[in-house]
mmCIF file of C-alpha atoms in Angstrom:
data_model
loop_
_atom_site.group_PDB
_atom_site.id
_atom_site.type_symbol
_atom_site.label_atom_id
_atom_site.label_comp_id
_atom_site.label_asym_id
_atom_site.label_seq_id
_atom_site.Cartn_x
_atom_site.Cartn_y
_atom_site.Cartn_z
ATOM 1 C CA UNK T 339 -17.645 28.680 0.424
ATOM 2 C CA UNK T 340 -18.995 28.412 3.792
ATOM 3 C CA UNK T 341 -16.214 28.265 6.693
ATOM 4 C CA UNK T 342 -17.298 24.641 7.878
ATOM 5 C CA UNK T 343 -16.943 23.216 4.365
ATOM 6 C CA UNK T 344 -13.511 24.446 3.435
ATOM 7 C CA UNK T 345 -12.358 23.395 6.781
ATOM 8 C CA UNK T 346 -13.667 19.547 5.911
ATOM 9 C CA UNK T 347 -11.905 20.451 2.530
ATOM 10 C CA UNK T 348 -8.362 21.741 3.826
ATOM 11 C CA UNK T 349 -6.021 18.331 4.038
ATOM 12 C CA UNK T 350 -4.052 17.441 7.310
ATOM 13 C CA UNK T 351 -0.082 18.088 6.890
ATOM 14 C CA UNK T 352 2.857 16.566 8.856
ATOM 15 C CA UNK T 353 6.322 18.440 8.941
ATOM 16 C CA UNK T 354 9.482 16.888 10.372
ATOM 17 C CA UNK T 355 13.117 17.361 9.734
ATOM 18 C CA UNK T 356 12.771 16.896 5.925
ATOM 19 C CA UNK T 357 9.819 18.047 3.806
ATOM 20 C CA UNK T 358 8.003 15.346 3.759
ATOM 21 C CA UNK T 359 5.956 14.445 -0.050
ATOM 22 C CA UNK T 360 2.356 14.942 -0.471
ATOM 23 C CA UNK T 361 -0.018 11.948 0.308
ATOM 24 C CA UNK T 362 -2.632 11.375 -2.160
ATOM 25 C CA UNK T 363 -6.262 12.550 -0.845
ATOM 26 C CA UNK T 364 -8.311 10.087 0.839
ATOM 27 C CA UNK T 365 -11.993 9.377 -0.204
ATOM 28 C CA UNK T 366 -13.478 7.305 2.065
ATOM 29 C CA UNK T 367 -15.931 4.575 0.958
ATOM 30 C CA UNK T 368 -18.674 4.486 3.297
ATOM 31 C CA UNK T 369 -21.342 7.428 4.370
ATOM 32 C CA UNK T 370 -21.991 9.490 7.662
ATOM 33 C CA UNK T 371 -19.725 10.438 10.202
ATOM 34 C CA UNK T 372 -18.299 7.360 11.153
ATOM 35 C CA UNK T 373 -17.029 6.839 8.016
ATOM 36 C CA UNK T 374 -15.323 10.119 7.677
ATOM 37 C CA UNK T 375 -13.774 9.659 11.063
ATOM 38 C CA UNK T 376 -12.497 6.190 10.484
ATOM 39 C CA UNK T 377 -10.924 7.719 7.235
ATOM 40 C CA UNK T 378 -9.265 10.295 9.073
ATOM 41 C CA UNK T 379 -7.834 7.924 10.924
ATOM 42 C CA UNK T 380 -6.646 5.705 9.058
ATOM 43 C CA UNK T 381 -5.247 8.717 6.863
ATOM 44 C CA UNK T 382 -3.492 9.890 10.054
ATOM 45 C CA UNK T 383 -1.878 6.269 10.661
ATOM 46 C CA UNK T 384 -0.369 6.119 7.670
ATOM 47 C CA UNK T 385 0.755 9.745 7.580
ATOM 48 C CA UNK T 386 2.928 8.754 10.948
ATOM 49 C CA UNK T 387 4.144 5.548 9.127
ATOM 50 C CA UNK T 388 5.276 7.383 6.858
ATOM 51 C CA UNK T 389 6.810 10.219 8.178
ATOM 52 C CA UNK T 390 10.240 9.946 8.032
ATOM 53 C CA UNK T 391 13.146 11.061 10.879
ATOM 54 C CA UNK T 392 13.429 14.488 11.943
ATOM 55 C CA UNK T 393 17.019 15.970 11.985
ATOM 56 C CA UNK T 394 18.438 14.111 14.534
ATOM 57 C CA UNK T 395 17.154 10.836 13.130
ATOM 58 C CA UNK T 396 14.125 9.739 15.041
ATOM 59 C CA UNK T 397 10.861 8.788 14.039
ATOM 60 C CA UNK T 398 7.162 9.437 15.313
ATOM 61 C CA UNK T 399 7.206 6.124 17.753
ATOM 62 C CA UNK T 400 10.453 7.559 18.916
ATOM 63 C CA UNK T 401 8.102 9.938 20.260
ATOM 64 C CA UNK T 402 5.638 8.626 22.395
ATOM 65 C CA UNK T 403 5.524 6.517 25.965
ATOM 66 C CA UNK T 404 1.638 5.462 25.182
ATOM 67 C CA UNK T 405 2.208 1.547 24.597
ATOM 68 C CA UNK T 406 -0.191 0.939 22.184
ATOM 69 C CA UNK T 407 0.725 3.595 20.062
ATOM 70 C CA UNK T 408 3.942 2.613 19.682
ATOM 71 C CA UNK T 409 2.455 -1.264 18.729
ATOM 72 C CA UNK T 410 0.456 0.916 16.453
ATOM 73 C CA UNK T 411 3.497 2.529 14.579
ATOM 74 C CA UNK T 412 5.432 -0.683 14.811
ATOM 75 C CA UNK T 413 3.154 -2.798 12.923
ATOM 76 C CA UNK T 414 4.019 -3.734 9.593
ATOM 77 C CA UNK T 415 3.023 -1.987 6.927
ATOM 78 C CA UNK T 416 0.170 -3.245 4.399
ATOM 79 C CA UNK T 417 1.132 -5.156 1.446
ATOM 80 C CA UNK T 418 -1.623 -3.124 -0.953
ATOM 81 C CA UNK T 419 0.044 -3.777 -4.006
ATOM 82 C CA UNK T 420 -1.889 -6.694 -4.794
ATOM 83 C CA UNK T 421 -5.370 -4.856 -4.356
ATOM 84 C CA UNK T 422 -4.671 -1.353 -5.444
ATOM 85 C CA UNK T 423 -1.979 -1.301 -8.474
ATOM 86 C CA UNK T 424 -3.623 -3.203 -10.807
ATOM 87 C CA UNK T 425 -3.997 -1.395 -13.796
ATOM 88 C CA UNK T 426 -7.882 -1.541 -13.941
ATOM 89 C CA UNK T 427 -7.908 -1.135 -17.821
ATOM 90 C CA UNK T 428 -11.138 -1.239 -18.762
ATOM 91 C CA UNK T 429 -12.019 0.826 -22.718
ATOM 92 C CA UNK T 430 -9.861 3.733 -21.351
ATOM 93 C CA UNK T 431 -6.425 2.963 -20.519
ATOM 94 C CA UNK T 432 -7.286 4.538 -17.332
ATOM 95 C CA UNK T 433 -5.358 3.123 -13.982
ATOM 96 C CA UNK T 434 -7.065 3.447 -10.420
ATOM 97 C CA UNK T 435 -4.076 6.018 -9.996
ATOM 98 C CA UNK T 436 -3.942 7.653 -13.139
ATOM 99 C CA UNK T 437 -3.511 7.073 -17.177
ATOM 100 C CA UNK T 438 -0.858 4.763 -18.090
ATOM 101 C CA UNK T 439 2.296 5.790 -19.333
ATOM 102 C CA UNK T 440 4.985 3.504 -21.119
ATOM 103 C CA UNK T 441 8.515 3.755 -22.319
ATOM 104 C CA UNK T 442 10.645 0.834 -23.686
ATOM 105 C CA UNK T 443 14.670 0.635 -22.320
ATOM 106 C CA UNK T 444 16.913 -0.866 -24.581
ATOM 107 C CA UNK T 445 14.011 -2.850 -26.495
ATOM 108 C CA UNK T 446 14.498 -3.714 -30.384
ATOM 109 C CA UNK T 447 12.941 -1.784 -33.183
ATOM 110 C CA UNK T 448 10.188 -5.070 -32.704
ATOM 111 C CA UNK T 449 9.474 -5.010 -29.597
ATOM 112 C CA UNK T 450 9.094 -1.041 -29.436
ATOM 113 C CA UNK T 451 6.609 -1.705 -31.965
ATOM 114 C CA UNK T 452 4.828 -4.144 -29.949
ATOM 115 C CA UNK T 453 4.900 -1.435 -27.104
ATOM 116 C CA UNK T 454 3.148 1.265 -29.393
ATOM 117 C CA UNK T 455 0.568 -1.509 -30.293
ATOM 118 C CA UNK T 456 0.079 -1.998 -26.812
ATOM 119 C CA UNK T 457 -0.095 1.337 -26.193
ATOM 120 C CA UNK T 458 -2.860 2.083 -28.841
ATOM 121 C CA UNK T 459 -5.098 -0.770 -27.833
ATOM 122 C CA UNK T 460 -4.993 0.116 -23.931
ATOM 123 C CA UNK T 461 -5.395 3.630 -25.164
ATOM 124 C CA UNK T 462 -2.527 4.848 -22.610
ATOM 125 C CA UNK T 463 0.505 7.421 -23.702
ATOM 126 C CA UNK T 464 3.995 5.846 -24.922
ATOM 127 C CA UNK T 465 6.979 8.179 -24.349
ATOM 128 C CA UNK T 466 10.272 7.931 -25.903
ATOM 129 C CA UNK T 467 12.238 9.879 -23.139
ATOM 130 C CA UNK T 468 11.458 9.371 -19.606
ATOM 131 C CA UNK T 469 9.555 12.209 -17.696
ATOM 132 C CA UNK T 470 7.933 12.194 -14.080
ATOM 133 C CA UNK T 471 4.706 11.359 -15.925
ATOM 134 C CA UNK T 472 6.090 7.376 -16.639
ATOM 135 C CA UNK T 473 4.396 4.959 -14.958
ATOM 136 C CA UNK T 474 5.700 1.835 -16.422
ATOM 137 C CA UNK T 475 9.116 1.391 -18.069
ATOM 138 C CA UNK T 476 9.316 -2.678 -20.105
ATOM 139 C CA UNK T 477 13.082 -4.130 -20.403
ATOM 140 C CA UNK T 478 13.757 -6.964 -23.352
ATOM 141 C CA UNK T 479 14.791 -9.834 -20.253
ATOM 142 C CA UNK T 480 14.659 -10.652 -16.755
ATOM 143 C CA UNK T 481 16.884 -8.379 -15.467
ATOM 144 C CA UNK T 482 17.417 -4.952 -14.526
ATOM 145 C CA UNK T 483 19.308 -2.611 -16.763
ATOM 146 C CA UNK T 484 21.737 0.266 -15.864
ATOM 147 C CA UNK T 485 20.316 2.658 -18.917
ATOM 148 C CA UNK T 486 19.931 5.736 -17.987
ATOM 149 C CA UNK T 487 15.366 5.117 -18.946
ATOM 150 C CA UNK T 488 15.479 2.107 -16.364
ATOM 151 C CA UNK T 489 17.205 3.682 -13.493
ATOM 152 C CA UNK T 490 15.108 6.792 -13.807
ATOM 153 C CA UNK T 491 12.114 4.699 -13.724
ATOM 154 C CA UNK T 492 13.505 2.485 -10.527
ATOM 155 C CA UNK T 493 14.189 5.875 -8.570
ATOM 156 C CA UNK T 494 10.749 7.237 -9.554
ATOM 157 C CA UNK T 495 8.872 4.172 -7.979
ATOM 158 C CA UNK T 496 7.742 2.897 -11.576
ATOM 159 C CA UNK T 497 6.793 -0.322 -12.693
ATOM 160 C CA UNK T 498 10.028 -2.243 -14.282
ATOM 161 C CA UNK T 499 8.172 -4.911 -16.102
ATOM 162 C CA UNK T 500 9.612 -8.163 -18.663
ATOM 163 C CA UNK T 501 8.958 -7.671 -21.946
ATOM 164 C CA UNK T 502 6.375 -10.770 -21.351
ATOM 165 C CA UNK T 503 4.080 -8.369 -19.924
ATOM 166 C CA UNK T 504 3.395 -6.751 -22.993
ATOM 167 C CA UNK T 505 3.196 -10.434 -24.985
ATOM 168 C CA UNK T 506 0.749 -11.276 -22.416
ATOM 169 C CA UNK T 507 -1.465 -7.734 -22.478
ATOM 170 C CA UNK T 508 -1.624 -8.030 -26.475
ATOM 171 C CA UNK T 509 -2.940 -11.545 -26.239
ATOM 172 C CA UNK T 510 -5.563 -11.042 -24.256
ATOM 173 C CA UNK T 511 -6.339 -7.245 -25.168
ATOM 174 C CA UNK T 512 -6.178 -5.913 -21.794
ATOM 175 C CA UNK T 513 -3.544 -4.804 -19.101
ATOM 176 C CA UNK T 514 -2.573 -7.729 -17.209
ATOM 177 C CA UNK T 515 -1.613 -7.557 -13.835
ATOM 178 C CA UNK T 516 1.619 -6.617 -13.336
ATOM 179 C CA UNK T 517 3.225 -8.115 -9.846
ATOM 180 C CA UNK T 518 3.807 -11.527 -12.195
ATOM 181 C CA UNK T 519 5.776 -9.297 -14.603
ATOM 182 C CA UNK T 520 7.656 -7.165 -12.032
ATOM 183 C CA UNK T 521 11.676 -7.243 -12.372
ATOM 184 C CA UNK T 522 12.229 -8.209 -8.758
ATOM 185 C CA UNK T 523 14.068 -7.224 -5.896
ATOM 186 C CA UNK T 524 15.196 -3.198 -6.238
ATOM 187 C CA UNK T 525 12.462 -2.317 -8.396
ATOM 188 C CA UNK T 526 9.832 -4.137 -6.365
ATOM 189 C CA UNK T 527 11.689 -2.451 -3.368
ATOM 190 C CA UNK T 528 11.185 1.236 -5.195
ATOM 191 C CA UNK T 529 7.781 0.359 -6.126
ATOM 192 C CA UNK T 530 7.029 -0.461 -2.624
ATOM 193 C CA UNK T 531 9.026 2.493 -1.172
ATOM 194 C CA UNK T 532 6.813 4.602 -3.119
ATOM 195 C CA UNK T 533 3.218 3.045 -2.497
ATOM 196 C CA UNK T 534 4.145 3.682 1.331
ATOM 197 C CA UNK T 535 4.929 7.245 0.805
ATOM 198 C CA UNK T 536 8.400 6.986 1.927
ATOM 199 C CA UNK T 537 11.282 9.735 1.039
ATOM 200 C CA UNK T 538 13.138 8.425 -2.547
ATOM 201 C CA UNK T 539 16.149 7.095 -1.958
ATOM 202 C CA UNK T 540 18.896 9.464 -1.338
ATOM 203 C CA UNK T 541 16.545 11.966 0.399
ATOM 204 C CA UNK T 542 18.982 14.135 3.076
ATOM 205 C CA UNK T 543 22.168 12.962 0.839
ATOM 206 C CA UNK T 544 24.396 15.621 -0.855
ATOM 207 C CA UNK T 545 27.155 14.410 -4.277
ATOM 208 C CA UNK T 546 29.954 16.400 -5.275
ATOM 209 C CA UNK T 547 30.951 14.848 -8.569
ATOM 210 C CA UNK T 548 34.440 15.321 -8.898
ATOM 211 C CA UNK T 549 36.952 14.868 -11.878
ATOM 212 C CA UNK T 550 35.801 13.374 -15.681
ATOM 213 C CA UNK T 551 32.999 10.768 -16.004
ATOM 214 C CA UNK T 552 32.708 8.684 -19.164
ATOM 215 C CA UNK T 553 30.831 4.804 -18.707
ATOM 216 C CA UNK T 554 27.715 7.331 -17.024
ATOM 217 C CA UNK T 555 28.199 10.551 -18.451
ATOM 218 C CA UNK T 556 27.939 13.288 -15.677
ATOM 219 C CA UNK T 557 24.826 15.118 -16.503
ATOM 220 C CA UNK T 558 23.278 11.198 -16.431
ATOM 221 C CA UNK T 559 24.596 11.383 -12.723
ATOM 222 C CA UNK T 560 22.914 14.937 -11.861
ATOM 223 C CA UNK T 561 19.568 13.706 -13.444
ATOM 224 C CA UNK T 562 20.071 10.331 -10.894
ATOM 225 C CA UNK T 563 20.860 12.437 -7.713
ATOM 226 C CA UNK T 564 17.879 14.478 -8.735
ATOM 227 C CA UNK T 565 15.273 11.805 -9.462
ATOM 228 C CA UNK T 566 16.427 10.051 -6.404
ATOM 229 C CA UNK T 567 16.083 13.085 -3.515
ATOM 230 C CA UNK T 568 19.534 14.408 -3.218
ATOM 231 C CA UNK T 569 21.264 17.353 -3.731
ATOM 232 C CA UNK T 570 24.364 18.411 -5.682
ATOM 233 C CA UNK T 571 27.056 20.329 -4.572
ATOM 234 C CA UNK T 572 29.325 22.724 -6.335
ATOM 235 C CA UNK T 573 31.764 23.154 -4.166
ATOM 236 C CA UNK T 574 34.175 19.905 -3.178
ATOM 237 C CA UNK T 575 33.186 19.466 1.010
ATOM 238 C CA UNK T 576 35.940 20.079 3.485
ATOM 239 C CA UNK T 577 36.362 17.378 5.949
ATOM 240 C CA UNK T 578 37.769 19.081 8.597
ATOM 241 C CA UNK T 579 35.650 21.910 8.472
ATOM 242 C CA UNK T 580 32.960 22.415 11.418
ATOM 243 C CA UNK T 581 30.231 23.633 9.238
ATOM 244 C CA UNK T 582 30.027 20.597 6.853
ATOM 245 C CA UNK T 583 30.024 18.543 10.597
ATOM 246 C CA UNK T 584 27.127 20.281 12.167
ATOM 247 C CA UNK T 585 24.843 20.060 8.972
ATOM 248 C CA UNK T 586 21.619 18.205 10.924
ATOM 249 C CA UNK T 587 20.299 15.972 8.430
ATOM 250 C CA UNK T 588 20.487 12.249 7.879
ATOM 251 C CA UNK T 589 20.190 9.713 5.544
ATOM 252 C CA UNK T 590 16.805 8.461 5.614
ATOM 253 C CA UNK T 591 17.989 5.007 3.964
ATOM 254 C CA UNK T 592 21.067 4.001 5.383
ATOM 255 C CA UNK T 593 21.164 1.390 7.461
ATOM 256 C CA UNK T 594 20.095 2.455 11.334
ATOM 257 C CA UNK T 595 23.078 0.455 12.877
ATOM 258 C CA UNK T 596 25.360 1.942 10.617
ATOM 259 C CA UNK T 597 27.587 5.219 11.196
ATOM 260 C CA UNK T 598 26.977 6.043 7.307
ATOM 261 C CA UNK T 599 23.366 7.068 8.797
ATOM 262 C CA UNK T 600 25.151 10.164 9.886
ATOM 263 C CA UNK T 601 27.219 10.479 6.226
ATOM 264 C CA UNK T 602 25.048 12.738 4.279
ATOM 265 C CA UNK T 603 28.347 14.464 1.716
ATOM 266 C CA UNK T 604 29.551 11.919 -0.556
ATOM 267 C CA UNK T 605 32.165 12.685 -3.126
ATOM 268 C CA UNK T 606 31.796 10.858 -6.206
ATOM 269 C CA UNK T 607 34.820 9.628 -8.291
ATOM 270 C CA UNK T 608 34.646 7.275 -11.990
ATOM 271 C CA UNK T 609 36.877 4.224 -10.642
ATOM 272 C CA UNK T 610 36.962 2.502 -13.720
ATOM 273 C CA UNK T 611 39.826 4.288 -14.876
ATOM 274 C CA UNK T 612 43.518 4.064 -13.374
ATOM 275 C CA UNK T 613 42.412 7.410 -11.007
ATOM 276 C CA UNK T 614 42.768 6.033 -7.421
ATOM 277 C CA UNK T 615 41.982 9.260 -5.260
ATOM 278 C CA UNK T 616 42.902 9.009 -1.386
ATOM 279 C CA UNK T 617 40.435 7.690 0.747
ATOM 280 C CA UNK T 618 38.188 10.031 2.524
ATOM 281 C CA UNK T 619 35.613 8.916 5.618
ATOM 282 C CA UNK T 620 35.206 11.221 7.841
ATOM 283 C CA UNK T 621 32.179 11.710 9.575
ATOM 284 C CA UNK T 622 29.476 13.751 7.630
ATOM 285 C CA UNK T 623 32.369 13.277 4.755
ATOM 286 C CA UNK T 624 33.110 10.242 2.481
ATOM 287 C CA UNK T 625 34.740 9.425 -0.864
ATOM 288 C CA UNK T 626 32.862 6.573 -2.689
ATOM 289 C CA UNK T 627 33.329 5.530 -6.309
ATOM 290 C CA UNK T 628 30.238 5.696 -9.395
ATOM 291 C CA UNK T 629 30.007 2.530 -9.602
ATOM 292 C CA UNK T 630 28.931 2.375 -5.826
ATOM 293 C CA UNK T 631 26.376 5.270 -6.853
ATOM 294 C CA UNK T 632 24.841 2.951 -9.741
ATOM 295 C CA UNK T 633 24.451 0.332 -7.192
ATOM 296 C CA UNK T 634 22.891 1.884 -5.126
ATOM 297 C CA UNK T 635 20.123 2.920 -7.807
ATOM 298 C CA UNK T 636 20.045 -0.702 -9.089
ATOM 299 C CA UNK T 637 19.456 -2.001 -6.253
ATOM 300 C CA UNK T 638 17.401 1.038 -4.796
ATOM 301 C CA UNK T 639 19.629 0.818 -1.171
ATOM 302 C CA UNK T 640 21.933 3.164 0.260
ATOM 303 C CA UNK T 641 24.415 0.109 -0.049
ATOM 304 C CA UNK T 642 27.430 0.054 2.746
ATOM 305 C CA UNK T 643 30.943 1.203 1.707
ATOM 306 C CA UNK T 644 34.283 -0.986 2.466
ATOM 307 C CA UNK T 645 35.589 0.427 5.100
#
């Protein structure tokens, strides 16, 4: 291949503090070079956008004194679910994005069997445990669930759709669109977070699980921390010691006005038992209970800790 063509080919990359995830390619719709430029910038935009803060927490508009780039990077960002996450179903169960893949959480041995009827006539894959290949996970009501399916699918940016979706699909015969089915708030939030691009949501946090875990078994908390950006550590984190203080990363998803922006060690404890451990916040270091963790995934926010 010719020099000139792979360098068209080769896509542009943006490093900051944290590895930042891929962006999808860009194929621009009209011809000539206009069009390619126009692409490439409108790739670029939205590669700043979504960039997210270095190590010492700043972003890309912290960055420049032009004026109207920082209006740029302030704007809002684009709303595109409407236009681009509609299934698209036409006779192959083929999204705009990618095939379709379903799993049922805490359905009944009916409505699963709706699902694989579903399934068959939209001609998409039905899984029975979650993988990173799920695009839509269907709960029985109108509320979020904390199984262990639904919160993998929240931190994974999937659709968490009523079972009325798939009532609706089998009437008609096709894959209805999905906003008027979406369980709202911190899936809609994930679903969103992930459309933009932006880090998951416990990107530049680190959990040591300490002591037994029963109501969410403790390898369901690994696979959580995993699916959701962070790390785990082995190794309980000292407080007081000046290496766990000088670790230069930061919550991407804490609030910016909040010191727990700079807490990126939590230590995990089950409080639904008579255990009361002594409280730990200091600095880079707190204590915070599962049920704050589950939360957090539910609601898909790095939710604030009583102080």
């Amino acid at each position: 291949m010719p020099d000139n063509q792979q360098g068209r080919n080769r896509q542009p990359r943006v490093r900051s503090g944290n590895e930042p995830p891929s962006a999808p390619a860009m194929e621009p719709d009209g011809r000539g070079a206009w069009a390619h430029s126009r692409a490439a910038l409108d790739r670029l935009e939205k590669l700043l956008r979504c960039s997210r803060c270095n190590i010492f927490g700043l972003r890309p508009v912290d960055y420049t004194d032009d004026e109207n780039m920082k209006s740029l990077l302030l704007l809002p960002e684009k709303n595109e679910s409407s236009t681009t996450s509609h299934c698209s179903v036409m006779n192959t169960g083929q999204r705009r994005d990618g095939p379709l893949v379903l799993i049922g959480s805490g359905l009944s041995s009916e409505q699963q069997k709706m699902l694989s009827e579903l399934a068959a006539i939209l001609k998409a894959k039905k899984c029975t445990e979650f993988d990173s290949t799920v695009t839509h996970v269907v709960v029985p009501g109108d509320a979020v669930q904390s199984t262990l399916k639904c919160m993998l699918g929240i931190l994974n940016g999937c659709w968490i759709l009523k079972f009325e979706w798939v009532k609706a699909c089998l009437r008609r015969r096709v894959c209805e669109q999905e906003e008027k089915y979406e369980i709202p708030e911190g899936p809609h939030r994930s679903r969103l977070n992930r459309e933009q691009l932006l880090p998951k949501l416990f990107d530049g946090c680190y959990f040591y699980l300490g002591g037994s875990f029963k109501h969410h078994p403790k390898d369901n908390l690994i696979k959580l921390v995993t699916a959701g950006g962070g790390q785990i550590l082995s190794r309980k984190p000292k407080p007081d010691s000046d290496v766990t203080q000088t670790i230069n990363t930061v919550a991407y998803h804490a609030r910016p006005d909040s010191d727990q922006r700079f807490c990126t060690q939590y230590i995990i404890y089950e409080d639904l038992s008579n255990y009361h451990p002594e409280r730990v916040r200091q600095g880079k270091v707190w204590k915070a209970p599962s049920s704050w963790f589950i939360d957090c995934v539910m609601s898909f926010e790095l939710l604030p800790l009583d102080s």
